[in-house]
Coordinates of C-alpha atoms and ligand atoms in Angstrom, one line a residue:
M27 CA -41.9 136.2 -11.1
L28 CA -44.5 136.3 -13.9
K29 CA -45.0 140.0 -13.2
E30 CA -41.3 140.7 -13.9
I31 CA -41.2 138.7 -17.1
G32 CA -44.3 140.5 -18.4
L33 CA -42.8 143.9 -17.5
G34 CA -39.5 143.0 -19.4
V35 CA -41.4 141.8 -22.5
G36 CA -43.6 144.9 -22.5
L37 CA -40.6 147.2 -22.2
A38 CA -38.7 145.4 -25.0
L39 CA -41.8 145.7 -27.2
L40 CA -42.0 149.5 -26.6
I41 CA -38.4 150.0 -27.5
F42 CA -38.8 147.9 -30.6
L43 CA -41.8 150.0 -31.7
W44 CA -40.0 153.2 -30.9
V45 CA -36.9 152.1 -32.9
S46 CA -39.1 151.1 -35.8
G47 CA -40.5 154.7 -35.9
Y48 CA -43.9 154.2 -34.3
D49 CA -45.4 156.9 -32.1
I50 CA -45.5 155.2 -28.7
L51 CA -46.6 158.3 -26.6
P52 CA -50.3 157.3 -26.3
L53 CA -49.3 153.7 -25.3
L54 CA -46.9 155.1 -22.7
I55 CA -49.6 157.3 -21.2
I56 CA -52.2 154.5 -21.1
G57 CA -49.7 152.2 -19.5
L58 CA -48.7 154.7 -16.8
A59 CA -52.3 155.5 -16.0
A60 CA -53.2 151.8 -15.7
G61 CA -50.2 151.3 -13.4
A62 CA -51.1 154.2 -11.2
L63 CA -54.7 152.9 -10.9
F64 CA -53.5 149.4 -10.0
Y65 CA -51.2 150.8 -7.3
L66 CA -53.9 153.0 -5.8
A67 CA -56.5 150.2 -5.7
R68 CA -54.0 147.9 -4.1
S69 CA -52.8 150.3 -1.5
R70 CA -56.4 151.0 -0.4
G71 CA -57.1 147.3 -0.2
M72 CA -59.6 147.2 -3.0
L73 CA -58.0 144.3 -4.6
A74 CA -57.9 140.8 -3.2
K75 CA -56.1 140.6 0.0
N76 CA -53.7 138.0 1.1
F77 CA -55.0 136.3 4.2
N78 CA -52.7 135.0 6.9
T79 CA -52.4 131.3 6.2
E80 CA -50.4 129.4 8.7
P81 CA -49.3 126.0 7.5
M82 CA -50.0 124.0 10.6
A83 CA -48.1 120.9 9.7
A84 CA -44.9 122.9 9.4
G85 CA -43.8 125.0 12.4
P86 CA -44.9 124.2 16.0
G87 CA -48.7 124.2 16.0
V88 CA -50.9 124.6 19.0
A89 CA -52.4 121.4 20.6
F90 CA -55.4 121.1 22.8
S91 CA -53.0 120.2 25.6
D92 CA -51.5 123.7 25.4
I93 CA -54.8 125.2 26.4
G94 CA -55.6 125.2 30.1
G95 CA -58.9 125.5 32.0
Q96 CA -61.1 124.9 29.0
S97 CA -61.9 121.2 29.3
T98 CA -65.6 121.6 28.6
A99 CA -65.0 123.8 25.6
I100 CA -62.4 121.5 24.3
S101 CA -64.5 118.4 24.6
E102 CA -67.5 120.1 22.9
L103 CA -65.2 121.3 20.1
K104 CA -63.6 117.9 19.6
E105 CA -67.0 116.3 19.4
A106 CA -67.9 118.6 16.5
L107 CA -64.5 118.1 14.9
D108 CA -64.6 114.3 15.0
F109 CA -67.3 114.6 12.3
I110 CA -64.8 116.2 10.0
K111 CA -62.1 113.7 10.7
D112 CA -64.3 110.9 9.6
Q113 CA -65.2 112.2 6.2
E114 CA -65.9 108.8 4.6
T115 CA -68.5 107.9 7.2
I116 CA -70.3 111.2 6.9
V117 CA -70.5 111.0 3.1
R118 CA -71.7 107.4 3.3
L119 CA -74.4 108.2 5.7
G120 CA -75.4 111.4 3.9
I121 CA -74.8 113.5 7.0
R122 CA -74.8 117.3 6.5
P123 CA -71.3 118.4 7.4
I124 CA -70.7 120.9 10.1
K125 CA -69.8 124.2 8.4
G126 CA -69.4 126.6 11.2
I127 CA -68.6 126.6 14.9
L128 CA -69.0 129.7 16.9
L129 CA -66.8 130.3 19.9
T130 CA -68.3 132.8 22.3
G131 CA -66.8 134.3 25.4
P132 CA -64.7 137.2 26.8
P133 CA -61.5 138.3 25.1
G134 CA -58.3 136.5 26.0
T135 CA -59.9 133.2 27.0
G136 CA -58.2 131.2 24.3
K137 CA -60.6 131.2 21.3
T138 CA -57.8 131.8 18.8
L139 CA -55.8 129.0 20.4
L140 CA -58.8 126.7 20.3
A141 CA -59.2 127.4 16.6
K142 CA -55.5 126.7 15.9
A143 CA -55.6 123.5 17.9
A144 CA -58.7 122.5 15.9
A145 CA -56.8 123.0 12.7
G146 CA -54.0 120.8 14.0
Y147 CA -56.4 118.2 15.3
T148 CA -58.2 117.8 11.9
D149 CA -55.0 118.2 9.9
S150 CA -56.3 121.3 8.1
V151 CA -54.6 124.4 6.8
F152 CA -55.3 127.4 9.0
V153 CA -56.4 130.7 7.6
A154 CA -57.0 133.5 10.0
C155 CA -58.7 136.9 9.6
S156 CA -60.7 139.4 11.6
G157 CA -64.1 140.8 11.0
S158 CA -62.8 144.3 10.8
E159 CA -60.6 143.4 7.8
F160 CA -63.8 143.2 5.7
I161 CA -65.2 146.5 6.4
E162 CA -64.2 149.2 3.8
M163 CA -66.0 152.2 2.5
Y164 CA -65.9 150.8 -1.0
A165 CA -68.9 148.9 -2.2
G166 CA -68.3 145.3 -3.0
V167 CA -64.9 145.1 -1.5
G168 CA -66.0 143.2 1.6
A169 CA -67.9 140.7 -0.4
Q170 CA -64.9 140.2 -2.7
R171 CA -62.7 139.6 0.3
V172 CA -65.0 136.9 1.6
R173 CA -64.8 135.1 -1.7
Q174 CA -61.1 135.5 -1.7
L175 CA -60.8 134.2 1.8
F176 CA -62.6 130.9 0.9
Q177 CA -60.5 130.7 -2.3
T178 CA -57.3 131.2 -0.4
A179 CA -58.3 128.5 2.1
R180 CA -59.1 126.0 -0.7
S181 CA -56.0 126.7 -2.7
S182 CA -53.6 126.5 0.2
A183 CA -55.2 123.2 1.2
L184 CA -54.6 121.8 -2.3
K185 CA -51.1 123.2 -2.4
Q186 CA -50.3 121.5 0.9
K187 CA -52.1 118.4 -0.1
K188 CA -54.6 118.6 2.8
R189 CA -58.2 117.5 2.6
S190 CA -59.6 120.3 4.8
A191 CA -59.1 123.9 5.6
L192 CA -60.1 125.8 8.7
I193 CA -61.0 129.5 8.4
F194 CA -60.9 131.4 11.6
I195 CA -62.8 134.7 11.7
D196 CA -62.2 136.7 14.8
E197 CA -64.7 139.4 15.9
I198 CA -67.3 138.0 13.6
D199 CA -69.8 140.5 15.1
I200 CA -68.2 143.3 13.1
L201 CA -68.9 141.5 9.8
G202 CA -71.9 139.4 10.9
G203 CA -74.0 142.0 12.8
K204 CA -77.7 142.2 12.2
R205 CA -78.5 143.3 8.6
G206 CA -80.2 146.6 7.9
Q207 CA -78.6 148.3 10.9
N208 CA -76.0 150.2 9.0
T209 CA -78.1 152.8 7.2
S210 CA -75.3 154.7 5.6
H211 CA -74.5 152.0 3.1
H212 CA -75.2 148.4 2.4
E213 CA -71.6 147.3 2.4
Y214 CA -71.9 145.4 5.6
D215 CA -75.0 143.6 4.4
Q216 CA -73.4 142.6 1.1
T217 CA -70.4 141.2 3.0
L218 CA -72.5 139.2 5.3
N219 CA -74.6 137.9 2.4
Q220 CA -71.5 136.7 0.6
L221 CA -70.4 134.8 3.8
L222 CA -73.9 133.1 3.9
V223 CA -73.5 132.3 0.2
E224 CA -70.1 130.7 0.8
L225 CA -71.4 128.7 3.8
D226 CA -74.4 127.5 1.9
G227 CA -72.3 126.5 -1.1
M228 CA -70.1 124.1 0.9
K229 CA -70.6 120.4 0.2
T230 CA -69.5 117.2 1.8
N231 CA -67.9 115.9 -1.4
D232 CA -66.0 119.1 -2.2
R233 CA -62.3 118.4 -2.9
V234 CA -61.4 120.5 0.1
L235 CA -63.7 120.4 3.1
V236 CA -63.9 123.9 4.7
L237 CA -64.8 124.6 8.3
V238 CA -65.4 128.1 9.5
V239 CA -64.6 128.8 13.2
A240 CA -65.7 132.2 14.3
A241 CA -65.2 134.0 17.6
T242 CA -67.3 136.7 19.3
N243 CA -68.1 138.1 22.7
R244 CA -71.4 139.4 21.4
V245 CA -73.5 136.6 20.1
D246 CA -76.6 138.7 20.6
M247 CA -75.4 141.1 18.0
L248 CA -75.2 138.5 15.3
D249 CA -77.7 138.3 12.4
Q250 CA -80.0 135.4 13.0
A251 CA -79.3 134.0 9.6
L252 CA -75.8 133.1 10.7
L253 CA -77.2 131.0 13.5
R254 CA -79.5 128.9 11.4
P255 CA -78.9 125.2 11.0
G256 CA -76.4 124.5 8.3
R257 CA -74.4 127.6 9.1
F258 CA -73.0 128.3 12.6
D259 CA -75.2 125.8 14.2
R260 CA -72.7 124.7 16.9
Q261 CA -71.8 127.1 19.7
V262 CA -69.1 126.6 22.2
R263 CA -68.9 128.8 25.3
V264 CA -65.3 129.7 26.2
E265 CA -65.6 131.1 29.7
L266 CA -63.2 132.9 32.1
P267 CA -61.3 130.1 33.9
D268 CA -62.1 129.2 37.4
K269 CA -59.5 128.6 40.1
A270 CA -58.6 125.1 38.9
G271 CA -58.5 126.4 35.3
R272 CA -56.2 129.3 36.3
L273 CA -53.9 126.9 38.0
E274 CA -53.7 124.8 34.8
I275 CA -53.0 127.9 32.7
L276 CA -50.3 129.1 35.1
K277 CA -48.6 125.8 34.9
L278 CA -48.6 125.9 31.1
H279 CA -47.1 129.4 31.1
F280 CA -44.5 128.6 33.8
R281 CA -43.3 125.5 31.9
N282 CA -40.3 127.3 30.5
K283 CA -39.5 129.5 33.4
P284 CA -37.1 129.0 36.3
L285 CA -39.2 129.2 39.4
A286 CA -37.9 129.7 42.9
D287 CA -38.9 127.2 45.6
D288 CA -41.2 129.8 47.3
V289 CA -43.6 130.0 44.3
A290 CA -47.0 128.9 45.5
L291 CA -49.1 128.2 42.4
E292 CA -52.3 127.6 44.4
D293 CA -52.0 131.0 46.0
L294 CA -51.4 132.7 42.6
A295 CA -54.5 131.0 41.2
R296 CA -56.6 132.2 44.1
E297 CA -55.3 135.7 43.9
T298 CA -56.1 136.0 40.2
F299 CA -59.8 135.8 40.3
G300 CA -61.4 137.1 37.1
F301 CA -58.2 136.9 35.1
S302 CA -58.4 135.5 31.5
G303 CA -55.8 133.2 30.0
A304 CA -54.2 136.2 28.3
H305 CA -53.9 138.0 31.7
L306 CA -52.3 135.0 33.2
E307 CA -49.8 134.7 30.3
S308 CA -49.0 138.4 30.8
L309 CA -48.6 137.8 34.6
A310 CA -46.0 135.0 33.9
N311 CA -44.2 137.3 31.6
E312 CA -44.2 140.3 33.8
G313 CA -43.0 138.2 36.8
A314 CA -40.0 137.1 34.7
I315 CA -39.3 140.7 33.6
L316 CA -39.3 141.8 37.3
A317 CA -36.9 139.0 38.2
M318 CA -34.6 140.0 35.3
R319 CA -34.5 143.7 36.4
E320 CA -33.4 142.5 39.8
G321 CA -30.7 140.5 38.2
G322 CA -32.0 137.2 39.8
S323 CA -31.7 133.9 38.1
E324 CA -35.0 132.6 39.4
I325 CA -38.5 134.1 39.6
R326 CA -39.9 134.4 43.1
Q327 CA -43.4 134.6 44.5
A328 CA -42.9 138.3 45.3
H329 CA -42.3 139.0 41.6
F330 CA -45.5 137.3 40.6
M331 CA -47.5 139.0 43.3
E332 CA -46.2 142.4 42.0
A333 CA -47.0 141.3 38.5
I334 CA -50.6 140.6 39.5
D335 CA -51.0 144.3 40.5
K336 CA -49.3 145.4 37.3
V337 CA -51.6 143.3 35.1
M338 CA -54.6 144.4 37.0
M339 CA -53.8 148.1 36.9
G340 CA -52.5 148.0 33.4
E341 CA -55.5 146.3 31.9
K342 CA -58.7 147.2 33.6
L343 CA -60.4 143.9 34.3
D344 CA -63.9 143.8 33.2
R345 CA -65.5 142.8 36.4
R346 CA -63.7 142.1 39.6
P347 CA -65.9 141.9 42.6
S348 CA -64.5 142.9 46.0
K349 CA -64.0 140.4 48.7
S350 CA -67.3 141.4 50.4
E351 CA -69.2 141.2 47.1
L352 CA -67.8 137.7 46.5
E353 CA -69.0 136.6 49.9
R354 CA -72.4 138.0 49.1
V355 CA -72.5 136.1 45.8
A356 CA -71.5 132.9 47.6
V357 CA -74.1 133.3 50.3
H358 CA -76.7 134.0 47.7
E359 CA -75.9 130.9 45.6
V360 CA -75.7 128.7 48.6
G361 CA -79.2 129.8 49.5
H362 CA -80.5 128.8 46.1
A363 CA -78.7 125.5 46.3
L364 CA -80.0 124.6 49.8
L365 CA -83.6 125.1 48.7
S366 CA -83.0 123.3 45.5
E367 CA -81.7 120.2 47.4
K368 CA -84.6 120.4 49.9
I369 CA -87.2 120.4 47.1
R370 CA -85.6 118.0 44.7
P371 CA -82.8 116.0 46.4
G372 CA -79.9 115.5 44.0
S373 CA -80.8 118.5 41.9
V374 CA -77.7 120.6 42.4
S375 CA -75.0 119.8 39.9
M376 CA -72.6 122.6 40.5
L377 CA -72.1 125.9 42.4
T378 CA -69.7 128.6 41.5
I379 CA -68.8 132.2 42.2
T380 CA -66.9 132.7 39.0
P381 CA -68.7 135.2 36.8
R382 CA -70.3 133.7 33.7
G383 CA -71.9 135.8 31.1
Q384 CA -74.1 138.3 32.9
A385 CA -74.2 136.4 36.2
L386 CA -71.7 137.0 39.1
G387 CA -72.1 133.4 40.2
Y388 CA -74.5 130.6 39.7
M389 CA -76.0 127.4 40.8
R390 CA -76.5 124.8 38.1
Q391 CA -79.4 122.4 38.5
A392 CA -79.4 119.0 37.0
P393 CA -82.1 119.0 34.3
E394 CA -85.4 117.5 35.1
D395 CA -87.3 115.2 32.9
D396 CA -89.4 117.1 30.5
T397 CA -92.7 118.1 32.1
Y398 CA -95.4 120.0 30.3
L399 CA -97.9 120.4 33.1
H400 CA -97.0 122.0 36.4
T401 CA -99.0 121.8 39.6
R402 CA -99.3 124.7 42.1
E403 CA -97.0 123.0 44.4
Y404 CA -94.3 122.7 41.7
L405 CA -94.6 126.4 40.9
E406 CA -94.5 127.4 44.5
N407 CA -91.3 125.3 45.0
Q408 CA -89.8 127.1 42.0
I409 CA -90.6 130.4 43.7
Q410 CA -88.9 129.2 46.9
V411 CA -85.7 128.4 45.1
L412 CA -85.7 131.8 43.4
L413 CA -86.3 133.7 46.7
A414 CA -83.7 131.7 48.7
G415 CA -80.7 133.7 47.4
S416 CA -81.8 137.0 48.8
I417 CA -83.3 135.5 52.0
A418 CA -79.9 133.8 52.7
E419 CA -78.3 137.2 52.2
E420 CA -80.8 138.7 54.6
L421 CA -80.1 136.1 57.3
I422 CA -76.4 135.9 57.0
L423 CA -75.4 139.4 56.0
N424 CA -78.3 141.3 57.5
G425 CA -79.7 142.8 54.3
R426 CA -80.5 142.1 50.7
S427 CA -78.8 143.5 47.6
T428 CA -79.6 144.3 44.0
G429 CA -78.3 141.0 42.9
A430 CA -81.7 139.4 43.4
G431 CA -83.5 141.6 40.8
N432 CA -83.7 138.9 38.2
D433 CA -84.8 136.2 40.7
F434 CA -87.7 138.4 41.8
E435 CA -88.8 139.1 38.3
Q436 CA -88.9 135.4 37.6
A437 CA -90.7 134.6 40.9
L438 CA -93.3 137.2 40.1
R439 CA -93.8 135.8 36.7
T440 CA -94.3 132.3 38.2
A441 CA -96.8 133.7 40.7
G442 CA -98.6 135.4 37.8
Q443 CA -98.8 132.0 36.1
I444 CA -100.5 130.6 39.2
I445 CA -103.1 133.3 39.0
R446 CA -103.6 133.0 35.3
C447 CA -104.1 129.3 35.5
G448 CA -106.8 129.5 38.1
M449 CA -104.7 128.0 40.9
S450 CA -104.7 131.0 43.3
E451 CA -107.3 131.8 46.0
L452 CA -109.1 134.0 43.4
G453 CA -110.1 130.9 41.4
V454 CA -110.6 131.1 37.7
V455 CA -110.1 134.8 36.7
D456 CA -109.3 136.8 33.6
P457 CA -106.0 138.5 34.5
D458 CA -106.6 141.2 31.9
I459 CA -109.7 142.6 33.7
L460 CA -108.6 141.7 37.2
P461 CA -108.6 145.0 39.3
A462 CA -105.0 146.0 39.9
D463 CA -105.2 145.9 43.7
L464 CA -106.7 142.5 43.7
R465 CA -104.0 141.2 41.4
Y466 CA -101.4 142.9 43.6
R467 CA -102.7 141.3 46.7
A468 CA -102.9 137.9 45.1
L469 CA -99.3 138.1 43.8
T470 CA -97.8 139.4 47.0
G471 CA -99.8 136.8 49.0
I472 CA -98.2 134.0 47.0
I473 CA -94.7 135.5 47.4
R474 CA -95.0 136.2 51.1
N475 CA -96.2 132.7 51.9
Q476 CA -93.2 131.2 50.1
E477 CA -90.8 133.7 51.6
K478 CA -91.9 132.6 55.1
K479 CA -91.3 129.0 54.3
V480 CA -87.8 129.7 52.9
R481 CA -87.0 131.9 55.9
D482 CA -88.0 129.2 58.3
F483 CA -86.0 126.5 56.5
L484 CA -82.9 128.6 56.1
G485 CA -83.1 129.7 59.7
R486 CA -83.1 126.1 60.7
V487 CA -80.1 125.0 58.7
G488 CA -78.3 128.3 59.6
G489 CA -74.7 127.2 60.5
V490 CA -74.1 125.1 57.4
I491 CA -74.5 128.2 55.1
N492 CA -71.4 129.8 56.5
Q493 CA -69.5 126.5 56.3
V494 CA -70.3 126.1 52.6
V495 CA -69.7 129.7 51.9
H496 CA -66.2 129.4 53.4
I497 CA -65.4 126.5 51.2
L498 CA -66.9 128.1 48.1
L499 CA -64.8 131.2 48.7
T500 CA -61.6 129.2 48.7
E501 CA -62.5 126.7 46.0
E502 CA -64.7 129.0 43.8
K503 CA -66.6 126.0 42.5
I504 CA -68.0 123.0 44.2
S505 CA -69.7 120.0 42.7
G506 CA -73.2 118.9 43.5
E507 CA -71.9 115.7 45.3
Y508 CA -69.6 117.6 47.5
F509 CA -72.4 120.1 48.3
R510 CA -74.7 117.2 49.3
S511 CA -72.0 115.6 51.5
L512 CA -71.7 118.9 53.4
T513 CA -75.4 119.6 53.8
K514 CA -77.3 116.3 53.7
K515 CA -77.8 115.9 57.4
H516 CA -78.8 119.5 57.9
I517 CA -81.4 119.4 55.1
A518 CA -82.9 116.1 56.3
H519 CA -83.7 117.5 59.8
Ligands
ADP621 P1 -59.0 135.1 22.4 O1 -59.0 134.6 21.0 O2 -60.1 134.4 23.2 O3 -59.2 136.6 22.6 P2 -56.4 134.1 22.5 O4 -56.6 132.7 22.1 O5 -55.9 135.1 21.4 O6 -57.7 134.7 23.1 O7 -55.4 134.2 23.7 C1 -54.3 135.2 23.8 C2 -53.1 134.6 24.6 O8 -53.5 134.3 25.9 C3 -52.7 133.2 24.0 O9 -51.7 133.4 23.1 C4 -52.1 132.5 25.3 O10 -50.8 132.9 25.5 C5 -53.0 133.1 26.4 N1 -54.1 132.2 26.7 C6 -55.4 132.6 26.6 N2 -56.2 131.6 27.0 C7 -55.4 130.5 27.4 C8 -55.6 129.2 27.9 N3 -56.9 128.8 28.1 N4 -54.6 128.5 28.1 C9 -53.3 128.9 27.9 N5 -53.0 130.1 27.5 C10 -54.1 131.0 27.2

């Protein structure tokens, strides 16, 4: 509006000068040149950019209840957000506010949804952008955009009379990668520096409290400065959903769809191993499209089964193990778990064959009390747990696999520790000047002894491995208690 008035007044002034007999040509040329420059700069994004602000109060926002299979991530996130909700208390107690939360995990698992729900939960305005929007060839533009982003967040909060704003930065690794890596120009570094400046400048008693939620799948790529306390010091893992999670997500996306009686949600959840939330949403949609093409009024199981293939082929899933691989992963993890329970009863807290990070499956142990000194027996027990995965594979599947590489590395490191600390048959030695063959013999001696113990034990419990593997393959995840109820009497003998 202001622009139009200014233009009108300028034009009137020019006409007035012209009529009064002034030479207006130089003025005209300057005006045109300035206009052209402004237009160019704007079209190349050199000037401040408007960020996507979504007023959460208006329009239907996303609630945490709309996000399935992420209960751990949601409760961790809520715990951090509760700090913001209770602004008076944090000011009174002088607590440093949480400025940044990092959501890490594969694409399509609901990180954007979580950020939106967080904005709704804290009654904040929501401002979204992506790391790639900051990267331009022109020096200083990225940094200016970061400043603009924070200003937009603050001003929209004031306009909407909210006390807080949530800035969501997707793909933060593009903007927040390790500094000094881009040798061609320092644009990335300047942009990141500006983000750090903004984060450091935020205060508890600011008129608008700003919270930055960022998402990435590559936390290892981030500059360490971002992860320091007072910046993104909270990290929430957002994993691929397990079977129960997939069931929840399917239910959410089937809410508004007419399903035929033959639709078996449990089966669909089982068949969609490795699917993210976004894949499941796409599955629900594709199923409905197939039903529409056939002219049916309801969506049947066959439509969804066909949609599974379509989603899988259309979008190459990152990692989808075959049935036999899954079985191997299950056998391996059950091996670890059995030894863990034998050595420290009650230590298994969860077993899963859903891929997490780099691991195809894993067994989570309940943490031990902090111990700073370890005996030889303790270290040997650790080695046994590490070796048990591959020995279980050997016993049940007649051979080992490459999946145990990491376990062996760790086992050898632990055996090395036994030698270094003078607890091996060699007595107190200096490992640096120990002849290689002597060291080799000592190391393999330790490992072989433990291997034998594990093989004897797993050989004795034998049958129960298959039983647990079968359950793990159908359930994907079992709790420590359930595992103990299945195996207790076998381990005790
Ligand atoms: P990310 O930010 O992790 O890449 P998004 O939050 O953008 O993933 O998810 C994309 C879409 O996939 C969402 O709009 C939603 O339809 C679906 N989706 C992803 N995760 C979930 C989930 N946990 N529950 C329900 N829907 C999900």
